[in-house]
Coordinates of C-alpha atoms and ligand atoms in Angstrom, one line a residue:
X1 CA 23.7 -16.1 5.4
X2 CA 20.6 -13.6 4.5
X3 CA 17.5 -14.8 4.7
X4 CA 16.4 -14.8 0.9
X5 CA 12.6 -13.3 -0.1
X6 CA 10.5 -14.6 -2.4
X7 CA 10.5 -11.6 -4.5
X8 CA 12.6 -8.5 -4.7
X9 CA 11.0 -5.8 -3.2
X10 CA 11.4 -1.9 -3.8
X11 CA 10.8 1.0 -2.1
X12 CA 9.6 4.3 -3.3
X13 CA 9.2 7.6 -1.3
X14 CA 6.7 10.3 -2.3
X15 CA 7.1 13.9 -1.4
X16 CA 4.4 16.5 -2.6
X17 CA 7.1 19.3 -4.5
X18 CA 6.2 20.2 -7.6
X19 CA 2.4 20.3 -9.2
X20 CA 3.2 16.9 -11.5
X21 CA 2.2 13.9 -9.2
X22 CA 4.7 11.5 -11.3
X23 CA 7.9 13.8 -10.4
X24 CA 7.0 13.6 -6.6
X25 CA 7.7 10.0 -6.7
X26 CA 11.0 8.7 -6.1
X27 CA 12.5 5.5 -6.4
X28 CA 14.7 4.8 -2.8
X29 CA 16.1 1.2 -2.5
X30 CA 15.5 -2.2 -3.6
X31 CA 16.1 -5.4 -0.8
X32 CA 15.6 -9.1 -1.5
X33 CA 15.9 -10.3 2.2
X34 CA 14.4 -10.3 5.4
X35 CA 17.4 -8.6 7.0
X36 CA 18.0 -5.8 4.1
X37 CA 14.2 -5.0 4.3
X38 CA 14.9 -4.4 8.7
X39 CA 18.3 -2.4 7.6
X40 CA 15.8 -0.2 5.7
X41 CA 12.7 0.1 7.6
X42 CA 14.4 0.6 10.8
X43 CA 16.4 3.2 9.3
X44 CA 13.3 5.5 8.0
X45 CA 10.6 7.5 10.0
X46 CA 7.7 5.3 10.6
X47 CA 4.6 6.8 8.8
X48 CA 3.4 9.0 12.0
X49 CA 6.1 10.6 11.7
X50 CA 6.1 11.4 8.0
X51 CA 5.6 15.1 7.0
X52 CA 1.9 15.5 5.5
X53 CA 1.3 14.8 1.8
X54 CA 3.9 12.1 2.0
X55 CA 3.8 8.8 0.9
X56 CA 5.5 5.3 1.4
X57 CA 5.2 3.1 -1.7
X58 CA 6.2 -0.8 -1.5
X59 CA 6.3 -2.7 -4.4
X60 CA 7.4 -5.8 -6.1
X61 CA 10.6 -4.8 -8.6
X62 CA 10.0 -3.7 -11.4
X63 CA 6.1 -2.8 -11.1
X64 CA 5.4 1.3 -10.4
X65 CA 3.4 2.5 -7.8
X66 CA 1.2 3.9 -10.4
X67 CA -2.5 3.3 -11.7
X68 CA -0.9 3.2 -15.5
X69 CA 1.6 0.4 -14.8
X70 CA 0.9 -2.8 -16.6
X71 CA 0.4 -5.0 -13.8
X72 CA -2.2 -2.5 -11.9
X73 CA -4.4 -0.8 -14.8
X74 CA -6.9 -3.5 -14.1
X75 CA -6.2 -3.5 -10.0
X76 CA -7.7 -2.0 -7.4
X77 CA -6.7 -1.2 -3.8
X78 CA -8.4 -2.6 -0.2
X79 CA -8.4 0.2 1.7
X80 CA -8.2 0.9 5.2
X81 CA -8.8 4.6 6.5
X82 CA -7.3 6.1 9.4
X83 CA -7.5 9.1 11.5
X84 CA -4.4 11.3 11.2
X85 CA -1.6 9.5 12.5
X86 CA -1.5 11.3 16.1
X87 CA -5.1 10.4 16.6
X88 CA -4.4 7.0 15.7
X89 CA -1.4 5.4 17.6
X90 CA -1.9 2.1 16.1
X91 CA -0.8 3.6 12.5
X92 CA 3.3 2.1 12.6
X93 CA 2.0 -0.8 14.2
X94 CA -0.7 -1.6 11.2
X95 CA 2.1 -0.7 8.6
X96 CA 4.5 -3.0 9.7
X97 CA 2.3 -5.7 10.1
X98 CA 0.9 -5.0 6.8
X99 CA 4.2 -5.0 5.0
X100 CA 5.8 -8.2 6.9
X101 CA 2.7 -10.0 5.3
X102 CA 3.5 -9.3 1.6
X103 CA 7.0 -9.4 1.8
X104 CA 6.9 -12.5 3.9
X105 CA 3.5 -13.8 1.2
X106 CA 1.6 -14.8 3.7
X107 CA -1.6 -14.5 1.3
X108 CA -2.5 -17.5 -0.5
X109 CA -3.2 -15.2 -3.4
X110 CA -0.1 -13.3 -3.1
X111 CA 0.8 -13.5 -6.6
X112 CA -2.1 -11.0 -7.0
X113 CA -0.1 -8.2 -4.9
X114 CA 1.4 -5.8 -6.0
X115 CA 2.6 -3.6 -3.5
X116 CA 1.5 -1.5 -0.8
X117 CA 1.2 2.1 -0.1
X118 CA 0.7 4.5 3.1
X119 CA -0.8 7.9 2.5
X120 CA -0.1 10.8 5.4
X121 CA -2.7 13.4 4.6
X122 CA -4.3 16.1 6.7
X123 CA -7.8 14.3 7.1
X124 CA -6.7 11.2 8.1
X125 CA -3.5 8.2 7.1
X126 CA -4.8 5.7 4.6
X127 CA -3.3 2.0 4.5
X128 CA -3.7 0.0 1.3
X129 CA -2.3 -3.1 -0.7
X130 CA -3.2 -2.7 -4.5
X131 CA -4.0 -5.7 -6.3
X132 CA -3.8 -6.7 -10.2
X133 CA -7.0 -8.1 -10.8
X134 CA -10.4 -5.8 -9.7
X135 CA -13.2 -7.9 -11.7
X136 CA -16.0 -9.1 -10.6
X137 CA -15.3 -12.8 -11.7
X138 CA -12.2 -12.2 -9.2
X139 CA -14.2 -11.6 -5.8
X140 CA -13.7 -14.8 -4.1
X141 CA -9.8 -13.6 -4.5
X142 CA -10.0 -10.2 -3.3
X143 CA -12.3 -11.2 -0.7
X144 CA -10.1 -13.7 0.4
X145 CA -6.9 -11.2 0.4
X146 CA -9.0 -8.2 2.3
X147 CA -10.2 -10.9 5.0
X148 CA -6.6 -12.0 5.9
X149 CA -5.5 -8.3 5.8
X150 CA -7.7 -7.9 8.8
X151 CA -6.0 -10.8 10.5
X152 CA -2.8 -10.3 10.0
X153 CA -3.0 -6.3 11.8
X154 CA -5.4 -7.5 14.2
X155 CA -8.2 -5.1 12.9
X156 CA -11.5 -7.8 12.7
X157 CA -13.4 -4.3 13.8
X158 CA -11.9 -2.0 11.0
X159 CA -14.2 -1.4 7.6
X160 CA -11.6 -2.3 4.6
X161 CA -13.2 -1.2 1.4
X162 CA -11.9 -2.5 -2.0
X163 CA -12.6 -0.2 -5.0
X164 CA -10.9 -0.6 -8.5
X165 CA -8.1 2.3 -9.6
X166 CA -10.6 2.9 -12.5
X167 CA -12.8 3.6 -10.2
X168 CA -10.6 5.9 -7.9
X169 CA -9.0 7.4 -11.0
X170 CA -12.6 8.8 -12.3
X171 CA -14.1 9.4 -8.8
X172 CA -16.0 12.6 -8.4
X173 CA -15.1 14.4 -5.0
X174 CA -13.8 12.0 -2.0
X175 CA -15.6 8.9 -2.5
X176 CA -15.0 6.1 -5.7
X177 CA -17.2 3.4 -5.9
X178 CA -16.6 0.3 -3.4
X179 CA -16.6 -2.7 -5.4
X180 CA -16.1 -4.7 -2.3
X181 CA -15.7 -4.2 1.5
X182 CA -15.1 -6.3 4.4
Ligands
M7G1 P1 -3.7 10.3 -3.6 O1 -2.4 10.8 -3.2 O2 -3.8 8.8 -3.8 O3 -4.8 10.7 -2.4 O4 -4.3 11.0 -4.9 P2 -5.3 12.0 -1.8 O5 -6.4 12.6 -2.6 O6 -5.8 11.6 -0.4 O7 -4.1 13.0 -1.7 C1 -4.1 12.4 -5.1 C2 -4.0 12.7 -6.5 O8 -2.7 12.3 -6.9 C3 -4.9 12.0 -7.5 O9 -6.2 12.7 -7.6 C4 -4.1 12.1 -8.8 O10 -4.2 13.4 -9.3 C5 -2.7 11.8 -8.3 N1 -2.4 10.4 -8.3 C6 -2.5 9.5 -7.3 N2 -2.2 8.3 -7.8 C7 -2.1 7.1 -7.0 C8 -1.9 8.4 -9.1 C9 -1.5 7.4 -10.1 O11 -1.3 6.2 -9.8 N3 -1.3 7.9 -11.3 C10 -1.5 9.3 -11.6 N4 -1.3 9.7 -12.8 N5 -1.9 10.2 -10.7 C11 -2.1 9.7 -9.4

């Protein structure tokens, strides 16, 4: 017998191809226990190993990994920047640790995640989980959330910065607006 997940889980794979970011992304497969989600992460490069300008998307079914989905237009993302992955062994290690936790809800706000997404780029990988709710009047949450995220990779003496994808949609040059950090 499987061991069952509390939600269904999907994964999506983006590749930089063409100039529209929303054809890049691709839907992969979908797993709703522990041991489907090991059959696929096991089977896949871990994210040093990813080609730059690649991504790793995982989200609950059913939500996209996109600002304009429903269920992240008012989200944000805590954010943890990395060196580029072969300056930064600790990369796969952070990643898996960091999707065990939401798959596995380990957050007592998990309800409020909606997925998680590595980003392999040239200047450095970036780590995040987006969340649905970026308000003000929600900071004890997302405070709560970014403090466990340190815990649970073992990163009390990483800087996590929450901003909101409004923020990070309209941001001038590299930096959006933190909202939050931690
Ligand atoms: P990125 O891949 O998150 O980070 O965003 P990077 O700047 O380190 O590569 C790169 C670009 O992809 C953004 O400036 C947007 O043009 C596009 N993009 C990224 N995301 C997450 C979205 C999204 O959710 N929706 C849309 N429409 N475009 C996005």
């Amino acid at each position: 017998v499987k061991h069952p997940l509390e939600n269904r889980w999907t994964l999506w794979f983006y590749e930089n191809k063409s100039k529209n970011w929303e054809e890049n992304i691709k839907e992969v497969a979908s797993f709703d226990t522990v041991e489907d989600f090991w059959c696929l992460f096991n089977h896949i490069k871990p994210p040093s190993h990813l080609s730059l300008h690649c991504d790793y998307n995982y989200f609950k079914n059913g939500i996209k990994p996109m600002w304009e989905d429903d269920k992240n237009t008012a989200g944000g993302r805590w954010l943890l920047q990395l060196p580029p992955a072969k300056n930064c062994p600790q990369v796969d290690e952070y990643w898996k640790n960091l999707i065990m936790s939401i798959i596995g809800e380990v957050y007592e706000h998990s309800c409020e995640i909606n997925g998680a997404i590595v980003n392999v780029r040239s200047k450095g990988t970036k780590i995040a989980i987006w969340t649905s709710n970026a308000s003000k009047e929600n900071g004890d949450n997302i405070i709560a959330i970014g403090k466990k995220i340190k815990e649970v990779l073992g990163a009390q003496h990483e800087k996590l910065v929450y901003e909101s994808h409004a923020d990070t949609a309209n941001k001038h040059g590299s930096y959006a607006k933190h909202a939050f950090t931690c």
